[in-house]
Short mmCIF file of C-alpha atoms and ligand atoms in Angstrom, two decimals:
data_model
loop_
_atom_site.label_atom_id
_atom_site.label_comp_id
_atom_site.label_asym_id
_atom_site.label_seq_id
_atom_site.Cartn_x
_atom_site.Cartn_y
_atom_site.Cartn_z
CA UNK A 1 0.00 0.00 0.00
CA UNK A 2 1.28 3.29 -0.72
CA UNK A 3 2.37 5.59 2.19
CA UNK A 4 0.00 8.08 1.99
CA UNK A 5 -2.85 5.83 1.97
CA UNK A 6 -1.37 4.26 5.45
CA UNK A 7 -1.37 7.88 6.52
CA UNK A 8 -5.01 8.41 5.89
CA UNK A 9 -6.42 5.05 7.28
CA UNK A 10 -4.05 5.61 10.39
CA UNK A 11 -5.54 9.31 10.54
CA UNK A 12 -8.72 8.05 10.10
CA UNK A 13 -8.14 4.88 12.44
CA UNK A 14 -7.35 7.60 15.44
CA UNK A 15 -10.36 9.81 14.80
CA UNK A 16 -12.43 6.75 14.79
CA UNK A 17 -11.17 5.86 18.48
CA UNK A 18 -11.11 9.59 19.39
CA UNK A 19 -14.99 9.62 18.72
CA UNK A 20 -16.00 6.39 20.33
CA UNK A 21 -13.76 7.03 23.20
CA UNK A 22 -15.70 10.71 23.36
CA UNK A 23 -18.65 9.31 23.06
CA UNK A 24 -18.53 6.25 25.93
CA UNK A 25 -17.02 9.15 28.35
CA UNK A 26 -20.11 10.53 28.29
CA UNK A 27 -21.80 7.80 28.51
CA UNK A 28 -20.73 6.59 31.58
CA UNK A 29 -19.78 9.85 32.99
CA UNK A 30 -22.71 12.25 32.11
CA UNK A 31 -22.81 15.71 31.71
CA UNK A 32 -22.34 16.55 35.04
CA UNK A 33 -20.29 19.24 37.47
CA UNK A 34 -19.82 19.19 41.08
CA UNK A 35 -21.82 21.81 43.48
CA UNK A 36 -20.98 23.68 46.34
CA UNK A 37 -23.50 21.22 48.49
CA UNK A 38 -20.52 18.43 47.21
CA UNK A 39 -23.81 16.82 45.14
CA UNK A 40 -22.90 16.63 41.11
CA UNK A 41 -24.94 18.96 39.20
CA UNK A 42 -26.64 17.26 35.81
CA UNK A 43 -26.56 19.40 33.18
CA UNK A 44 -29.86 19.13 31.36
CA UNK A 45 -32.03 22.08 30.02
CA UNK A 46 -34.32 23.70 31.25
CA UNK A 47 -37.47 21.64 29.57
CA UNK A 48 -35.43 18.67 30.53
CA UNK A 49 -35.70 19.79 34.31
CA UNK A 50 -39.02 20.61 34.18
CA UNK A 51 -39.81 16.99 32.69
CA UNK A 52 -37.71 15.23 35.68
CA UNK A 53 -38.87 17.61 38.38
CA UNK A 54 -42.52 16.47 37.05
CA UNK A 55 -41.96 12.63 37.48
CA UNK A 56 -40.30 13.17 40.44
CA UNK A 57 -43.58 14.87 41.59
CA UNK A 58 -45.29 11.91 40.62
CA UNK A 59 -42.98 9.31 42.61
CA UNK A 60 -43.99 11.48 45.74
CA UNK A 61 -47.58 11.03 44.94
CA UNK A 62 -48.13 7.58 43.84
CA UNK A 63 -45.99 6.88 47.34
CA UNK A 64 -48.42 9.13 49.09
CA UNK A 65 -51.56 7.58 47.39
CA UNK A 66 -49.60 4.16 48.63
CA UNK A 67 -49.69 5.01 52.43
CA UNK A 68 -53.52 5.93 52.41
CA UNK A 69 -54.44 2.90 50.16
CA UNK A 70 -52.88 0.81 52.97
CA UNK A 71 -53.97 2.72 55.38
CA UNK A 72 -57.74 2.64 55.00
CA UNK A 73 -57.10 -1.69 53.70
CA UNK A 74 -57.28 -0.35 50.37
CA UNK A 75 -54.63 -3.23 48.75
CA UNK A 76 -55.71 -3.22 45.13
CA UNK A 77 -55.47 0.32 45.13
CA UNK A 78 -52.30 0.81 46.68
CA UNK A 79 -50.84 -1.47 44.24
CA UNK A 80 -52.30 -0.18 41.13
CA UNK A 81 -50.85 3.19 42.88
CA UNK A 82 -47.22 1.38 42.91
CA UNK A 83 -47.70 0.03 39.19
CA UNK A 84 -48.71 3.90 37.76
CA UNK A 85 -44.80 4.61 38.44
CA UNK A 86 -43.38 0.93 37.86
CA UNK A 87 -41.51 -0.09 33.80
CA UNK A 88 -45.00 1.12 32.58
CA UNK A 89 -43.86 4.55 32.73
CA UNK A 90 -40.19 4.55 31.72
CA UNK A 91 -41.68 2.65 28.78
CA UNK A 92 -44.02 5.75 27.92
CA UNK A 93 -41.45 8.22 29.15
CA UNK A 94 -38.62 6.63 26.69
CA UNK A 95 -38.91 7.94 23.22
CA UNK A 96 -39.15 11.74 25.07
CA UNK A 97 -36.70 10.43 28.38
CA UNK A 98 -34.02 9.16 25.51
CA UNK A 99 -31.95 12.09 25.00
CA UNK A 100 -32.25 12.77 29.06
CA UNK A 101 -30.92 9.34 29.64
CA UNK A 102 -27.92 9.67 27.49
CA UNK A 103 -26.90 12.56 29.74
CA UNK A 104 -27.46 11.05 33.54
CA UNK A 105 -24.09 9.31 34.69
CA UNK A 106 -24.40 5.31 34.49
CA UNK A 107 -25.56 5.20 38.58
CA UNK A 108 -27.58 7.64 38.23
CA UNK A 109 -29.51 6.05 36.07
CA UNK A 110 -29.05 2.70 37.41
CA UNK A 111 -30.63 4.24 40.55
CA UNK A 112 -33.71 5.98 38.52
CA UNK A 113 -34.22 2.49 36.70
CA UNK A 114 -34.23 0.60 40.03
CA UNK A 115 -36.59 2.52 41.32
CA UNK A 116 -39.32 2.24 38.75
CA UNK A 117 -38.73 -1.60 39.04
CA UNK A 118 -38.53 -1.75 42.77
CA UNK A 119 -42.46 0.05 42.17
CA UNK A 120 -43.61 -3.27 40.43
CA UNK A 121 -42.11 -5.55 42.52
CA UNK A 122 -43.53 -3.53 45.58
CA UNK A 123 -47.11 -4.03 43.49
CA UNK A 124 -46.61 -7.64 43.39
CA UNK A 125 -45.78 -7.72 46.92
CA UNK A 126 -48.70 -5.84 48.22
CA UNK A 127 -51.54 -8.35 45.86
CA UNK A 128 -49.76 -11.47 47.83
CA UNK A 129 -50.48 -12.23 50.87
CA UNK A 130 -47.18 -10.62 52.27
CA UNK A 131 -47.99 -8.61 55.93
CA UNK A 132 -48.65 -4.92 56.20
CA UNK A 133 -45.36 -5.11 57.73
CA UNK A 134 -43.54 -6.39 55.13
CA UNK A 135 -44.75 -3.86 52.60
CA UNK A 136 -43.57 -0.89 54.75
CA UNK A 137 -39.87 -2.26 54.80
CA UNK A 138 -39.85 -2.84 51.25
CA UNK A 139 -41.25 0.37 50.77
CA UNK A 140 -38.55 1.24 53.04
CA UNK A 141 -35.86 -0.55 50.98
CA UNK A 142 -37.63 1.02 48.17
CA UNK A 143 -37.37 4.71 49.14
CA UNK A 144 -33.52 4.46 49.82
CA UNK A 145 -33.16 4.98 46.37
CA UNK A 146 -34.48 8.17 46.01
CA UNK A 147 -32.35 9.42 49.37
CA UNK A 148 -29.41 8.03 48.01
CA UNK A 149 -30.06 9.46 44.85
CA UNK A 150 -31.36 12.90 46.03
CA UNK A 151 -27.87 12.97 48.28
CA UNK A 152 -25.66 12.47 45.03
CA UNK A 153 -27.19 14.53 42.16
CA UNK A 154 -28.76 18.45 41.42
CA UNK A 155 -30.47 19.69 38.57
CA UNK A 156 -28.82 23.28 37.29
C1 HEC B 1 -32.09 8.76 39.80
C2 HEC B 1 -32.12 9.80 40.77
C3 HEC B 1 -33.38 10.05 41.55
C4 HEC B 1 -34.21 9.12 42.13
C5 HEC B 1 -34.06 7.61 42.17
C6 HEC B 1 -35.27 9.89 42.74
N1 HEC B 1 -35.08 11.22 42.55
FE1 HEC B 1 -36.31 12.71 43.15
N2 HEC B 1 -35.06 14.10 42.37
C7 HEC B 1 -33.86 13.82 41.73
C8 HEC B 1 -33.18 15.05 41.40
C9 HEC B 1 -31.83 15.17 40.71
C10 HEC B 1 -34.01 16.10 41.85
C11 HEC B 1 -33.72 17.59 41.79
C12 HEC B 1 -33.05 17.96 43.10
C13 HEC B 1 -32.34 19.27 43.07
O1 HEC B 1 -32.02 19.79 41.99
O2 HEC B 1 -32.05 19.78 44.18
C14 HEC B 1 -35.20 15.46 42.44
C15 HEC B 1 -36.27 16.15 42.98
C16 HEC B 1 -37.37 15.56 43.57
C17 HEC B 1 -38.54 16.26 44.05
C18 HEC B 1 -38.79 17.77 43.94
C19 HEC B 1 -39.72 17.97 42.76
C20 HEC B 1 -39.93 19.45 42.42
O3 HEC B 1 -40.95 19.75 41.77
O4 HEC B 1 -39.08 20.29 42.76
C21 HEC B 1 -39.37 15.33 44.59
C22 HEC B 1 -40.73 15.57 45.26
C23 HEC B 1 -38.73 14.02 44.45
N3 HEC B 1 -37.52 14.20 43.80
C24 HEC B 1 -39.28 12.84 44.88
C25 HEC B 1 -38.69 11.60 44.71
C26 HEC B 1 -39.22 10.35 45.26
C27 HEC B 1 -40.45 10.22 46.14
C28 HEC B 1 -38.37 9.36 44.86
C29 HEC B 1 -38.42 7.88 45.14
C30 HEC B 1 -39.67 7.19 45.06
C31 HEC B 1 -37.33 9.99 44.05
N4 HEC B 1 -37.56 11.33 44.00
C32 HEC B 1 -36.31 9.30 43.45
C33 HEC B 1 -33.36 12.58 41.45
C34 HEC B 1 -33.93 11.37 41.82
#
């Protein structure tokens, strides 16, 4: 091969790596910056915000509506309650939550993830015939994901 050619494709070869290796750093890493409060700051926009401040409103309901469910014996309820903020609604969520994703560092959104599961399995656990007392401590288990999470990251 001539010289120049092996020039270009080892040009080319670099960039390619270059891009990739650009691209997984993110990927893993976020967009992220650390805060005076020593949480990371994710850098999303502003509509981006306002779409994660809303579902986070939503976790904080559905986990209200959850406690007064049991509370009055309400079971079916409580667990339909659990299953409005299970997969179900990353599912819906994903073709607008996509580009948000991308930008969330990889335990971040391990953590987010987790917690939407943890919601069905919570609604499985409260149709069995598991105790009232066994639902509050995996609701309990359940809820240490958003502390944990809410201790580690900031929106701008
Ligand atoms: C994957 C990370 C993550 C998880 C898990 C998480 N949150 Fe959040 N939540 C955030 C971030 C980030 C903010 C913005 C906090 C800030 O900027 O100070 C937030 C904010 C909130 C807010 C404020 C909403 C507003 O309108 O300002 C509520 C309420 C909330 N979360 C409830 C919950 C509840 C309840 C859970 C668990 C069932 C939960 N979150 C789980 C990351 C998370």
């Amino acid at each position: 091969m001539n010289n120049r050619y092996k020039v270009a494709a080892l040009a080319f070869a670099s960039l390619w790596v270059f891009t990739i290796g650009v691209f997984a750093y993110f990927f893993v890493f976020g967009v992220g910056r650390m805060g005076p409060d020593d949480r990371e700051i994710i850098n999303v926009t502003a509509g981006e915000k306002q779409f994660l401040l809303k579902e986070m409103r939503q976790l904080l309901e559905a986990t209200q509506q959850i406690h007064e469910a049991l509370g009055t014996g309400q079971r079916e309820q409580a667990a339909l309650a659990a299953e409005s903020v299970g997969m179900g609604m990353v599912q819906e969520l994903a073709a607008v939550e996509s580009t948000i994703l991308l930008k969330l560092p990889v335990p971040m959104k391990e953590l987010g993830l987790g917690t939407h599961r943890e919601f069905d399995n919570l609604a499985r656990t409260i149709r069995s015939d598991a105790s009232e007392k066994q639902i509050m401590k995996e609701m309990g288990e359940l809820m240490t994901r958003c502390t944990a999470c809410h201790a580690s990251y900031r929106l701008p």
